[in-house]
């Protein structure tokens, strides 16, 4: 289905109060998860405006379904972006590091973990690959406007729990 068709459908047929209910499989986050996607959420995405956690969840759900079809879903785990605060808790991010560590604790150690994070103005993707002792930070803005706070938080949260990651390398 083309994007133009979806966009015209949303504009013409959905009212401001209409929502789309989306359920995610238990295996994706280790627990049931559902969201209501608003008309405005769809329009934001289609008009290439700033998107939020609900739109990222739809992306993640699509990726999970695609991996499932290819029998590769067991190799990946996902952290729900709705469970990650978008601002620091505490003065040095220690509380947020612990929060992320708790999220990582819930996922399989044998999988590649995908963690979307909103820096407040921009989404980045963190990939924790324990097999290679690597943490990848994928940031489409490259080095522009880099805020190393997230890098510090991820480093703090992986080191105590995953001792074998102590020699980790952050890749950009």
Tab-separated table of C-alpha atoms in Angstrom:
chain	number	residue	atom	x	y	z
A	1	UNK	CA	0.000	0.000	0.000
A	2	UNK	CA	1.494	3.345	-0.977
A	3	UNK	CA	2.123	6.191	1.451
A	4	UNK	CA	0.010	8.553	-0.665
A	5	UNK	CA	-2.958	6.207	-0.365
A	6	UNK	CA	-2.593	5.913	3.413
A	7	UNK	CA	-2.208	9.668	3.772
A	8	UNK	CA	-5.318	10.418	1.679
A	9	UNK	CA	-7.273	7.790	3.625
A	10	UNK	CA	-6.283	9.339	6.961
A	11	UNK	CA	-7.033	12.899	5.824
A	12	UNK	CA	-10.400	12.059	4.265
A	13	UNK	CA	-11.798	9.336	6.483
A	14	UNK	CA	-10.400	9.617	10.002
A	15	UNK	CA	-11.867	12.082	12.471
A	16	UNK	CA	-9.784	13.860	15.103
A	17	UNK	CA	-11.035	11.431	17.760
A	18	UNK	CA	-10.424	8.243	15.718
A	19	UNK	CA	-7.659	5.919	16.858
A	20	UNK	CA	-6.048	2.726	15.643
A	21	UNK	CA	-5.550	0.078	18.322
A	22	UNK	CA	-2.301	-1.875	17.921
A	23	UNK	CA	-1.324	-4.910	19.992
A	24	UNK	CA	2.232	-6.188	20.230
A	25	UNK	CA	3.089	-9.836	20.822
A	26	UNK	CA	4.150	-10.844	24.335
A	27	UNK	CA	7.479	-12.088	22.984
A	28	UNK	CA	8.478	-8.669	21.675
A	29	UNK	CA	8.867	-6.957	25.065
A	30	UNK	CA	8.386	-9.948	27.348
A	31	UNK	CA	4.927	-8.723	28.315
A	32	UNK	CA	1.741	-7.660	26.529
A	33	UNK	CA	1.844	-4.152	25.092
A	34	UNK	CA	-0.743	-2.147	23.216
A	35	UNK	CA	-1.049	1.429	22.024
A	36	UNK	CA	-3.635	3.665	20.483
A	37	UNK	CA	-2.300	5.440	17.433
A	38	UNK	CA	-4.016	8.776	16.969
A	39	UNK	CA	-4.900	10.438	13.676
A	40	UNK	CA	-2.322	13.114	14.522
A	41	UNK	CA	0.350	10.428	15.004
A	42	UNK	CA	-0.218	9.131	11.492
A	43	UNK	CA	-0.236	12.625	9.991
A	44	UNK	CA	3.006	13.545	11.788
A	45	UNK	CA	4.678	10.489	10.313
A	46	UNK	CA	3.300	11.009	6.799
A	47	UNK	CA	4.164	14.718	6.777
A	48	UNK	CA	7.740	14.019	7.950
A	49	UNK	CA	7.273	15.952	11.194
A	50	UNK	CA	8.720	15.086	14.597
A	51	UNK	CA	7.530	11.682	15.766
A	52	UNK	CA	7.107	10.204	19.225
A	53	UNK	CA	7.341	6.870	20.985
A	54	UNK	CA	4.072	5.563	19.495
A	55	UNK	CA	5.387	5.902	15.935
A	56	UNK	CA	8.701	4.301	16.949
A	57	UNK	CA	6.731	1.403	18.462
A	58	UNK	CA	4.950	0.896	15.130
A	59	UNK	CA	8.341	0.741	13.386
A	60	UNK	CA	9.585	-1.738	15.974
A	61	UNK	CA	6.447	-3.850	15.618
A	62	UNK	CA	6.909	-3.992	11.847
A	63	UNK	CA	10.574	-4.958	12.252
A	64	UNK	CA	9.618	-7.653	14.771
A	65	UNK	CA	6.993	-9.106	12.411
A	66	UNK	CA	9.503	-9.117	9.544
A	67	UNK	CA	12.105	-10.865	11.729
A	68	UNK	CA	9.449	-13.357	12.849
A	69	UNK	CA	8.621	-14.245	9.220
A	70	UNK	CA	12.327	-14.941	8.618
A	71	UNK	CA	12.679	-16.972	11.867
A	72	UNK	CA	15.201	-14.453	13.215
A	73	UNK	CA	13.138	-12.806	15.968
A	74	UNK	CA	14.855	-14.871	18.676
A	75	UNK	CA	18.167	-13.189	17.839
A	76	UNK	CA	16.848	-9.734	18.750
A	77	UNK	CA	15.295	-8.146	21.794
A	78	UNK	CA	13.604	-4.781	22.075
A	79	UNK	CA	13.391	-2.222	24.856
A	80	UNK	CA	10.118	-0.312	24.911
A	81	UNK	CA	10.915	3.401	24.372
A	82	UNK	CA	7.908	4.232	26.530
A	83	UNK	CA	9.801	2.791	29.503
A	84	UNK	CA	12.794	5.081	29.029
A	85	UNK	CA	12.452	8.612	30.399
A	86	UNK	CA	13.394	11.254	27.832
A	87	UNK	CA	15.100	13.397	30.435
A	88	UNK	CA	17.745	12.671	33.021
A	89	UNK	CA	16.610	11.536	36.442
A	90	UNK	CA	18.916	12.906	39.095
A	91	UNK	CA	21.838	15.206	38.509
A	92	UNK	CA	24.303	12.808	36.910
A	93	UNK	CA	21.991	10.362	35.130
A	94	UNK	CA	22.735	7.590	37.661
A	95	UNK	CA	19.037	6.871	38.181
A	96	UNK	CA	18.467	6.692	34.428
A	97	UNK	CA	21.451	4.336	34.073
A	98	UNK	CA	19.867	2.053	36.660
A	99	UNK	CA	16.532	2.292	34.869
A	100	UNK	CA	18.140	1.253	31.559
A	101	UNK	CA	20.041	-1.556	33.328
A	102	UNK	CA	16.705	-2.823	34.680
A	103	UNK	CA	15.269	-2.767	31.155
A	104	UNK	CA	18.281	-4.707	29.842
A	105	UNK	CA	17.909	-7.230	32.660
A	106	UNK	CA	14.512	-8.209	31.251
A	107	UNK	CA	15.867	-9.115	27.798
A	108	UNK	CA	17.725	-12.212	26.685
A	109	UNK	CA	21.505	-12.091	27.019
A	110	UNK	CA	21.880	-14.117	23.812
A	111	UNK	CA	20.215	-11.536	21.623
A	112	UNK	CA	21.116	-8.229	20.048
A	113	UNK	CA	19.239	-5.602	22.027
A	114	UNK	CA	17.712	-2.579	20.248
A	115	UNK	CA	17.105	0.492	22.409
A	116	UNK	CA	15.523	3.576	20.813
A	117	UNK	CA	16.114	6.782	22.752
A	118	UNK	CA	14.842	10.313	22.301
A	119	UNK	CA	17.435	12.900	23.300
A	120	UNK	CA	14.638	15.437	23.617
A	121	UNK	CA	14.855	16.635	20.042
A	122	UNK	CA	16.061	13.609	18.106
A	123	UNK	CA	15.824	9.786	18.092
A	124	UNK	CA	18.939	7.619	18.228
A	125	UNK	CA	19.227	3.841	18.252
A	126	UNK	CA	21.496	1.999	20.667
A	127	UNK	CA	22.401	-1.584	19.820
A	128	UNK	CA	23.936	-3.782	22.504
A	129	UNK	CA	25.677	-6.803	20.994
A	130	UNK	CA	27.031	-8.933	23.819
A	131	UNK	CA	28.549	-11.564	21.528
A	132	UNK	CA	30.975	-8.962	20.178
A	133	UNK	CA	31.219	-6.947	23.412
A	134	UNK	CA	30.055	-3.910	21.459
A	135	UNK	CA	27.627	-1.066	21.927
A	136	UNK	CA	26.641	0.778	18.759
A	137	UNK	CA	25.068	4.233	18.822
A	138	UNK	CA	23.320	4.962	15.541
A	139	UNK	CA	22.721	8.674	15.168
A	140	UNK	CA	21.658	10.157	11.843
A	141	UNK	CA	22.999	13.578	12.819
A	142	UNK	CA	26.505	12.124	13.015
A	143	UNK	CA	28.696	14.387	15.145
A	144	UNK	CA	26.493	17.458	14.809
A	145	UNK	CA	24.784	18.447	18.046
A	146	UNK	CA	26.225	15.414	19.812
A	147	UNK	CA	25.206	15.061	23.412
A	148	UNK	CA	27.406	12.470	25.102
A	149	UNK	CA	25.010	12.133	28.040
A	150	UNK	CA	23.289	9.072	26.529
A	151	UNK	CA	26.673	7.457	25.787
A	152	UNK	CA	27.648	7.921	29.443
A	153	UNK	CA	24.312	6.525	30.663
A	154	UNK	CA	24.527	3.424	28.459
A	155	UNK	CA	28.124	2.831	29.507
A	156	UNK	CA	27.199	3.071	33.199
A	157	UNK	CA	24.201	0.771	32.893
A	158	UNK	CA	25.965	-2.000	30.982
A	159	UNK	CA	29.150	-2.159	33.027
A	160	UNK	CA	27.845	-3.315	36.447
A	161	UNK	CA	25.373	-5.863	35.094
A	162	UNK	CA	27.362	-7.236	32.201
A	163	UNK	CA	30.851	-7.611	33.559
A	164	UNK	CA	32.182	-9.046	30.305
A	165	UNK	CA	31.280	-5.751	28.593
A	166	UNK	CA	33.822	-3.874	30.704
A	167	UNK	CA	36.125	-3.672	27.697
A	168	UNK	CA	33.298	-2.507	25.468
A	169	UNK	CA	33.767	-0.253	22.486
A	170	UNK	CA	31.274	2.412	21.539
A	171	UNK	CA	30.893	2.654	17.772
A	172	UNK	CA	29.300	5.564	15.948
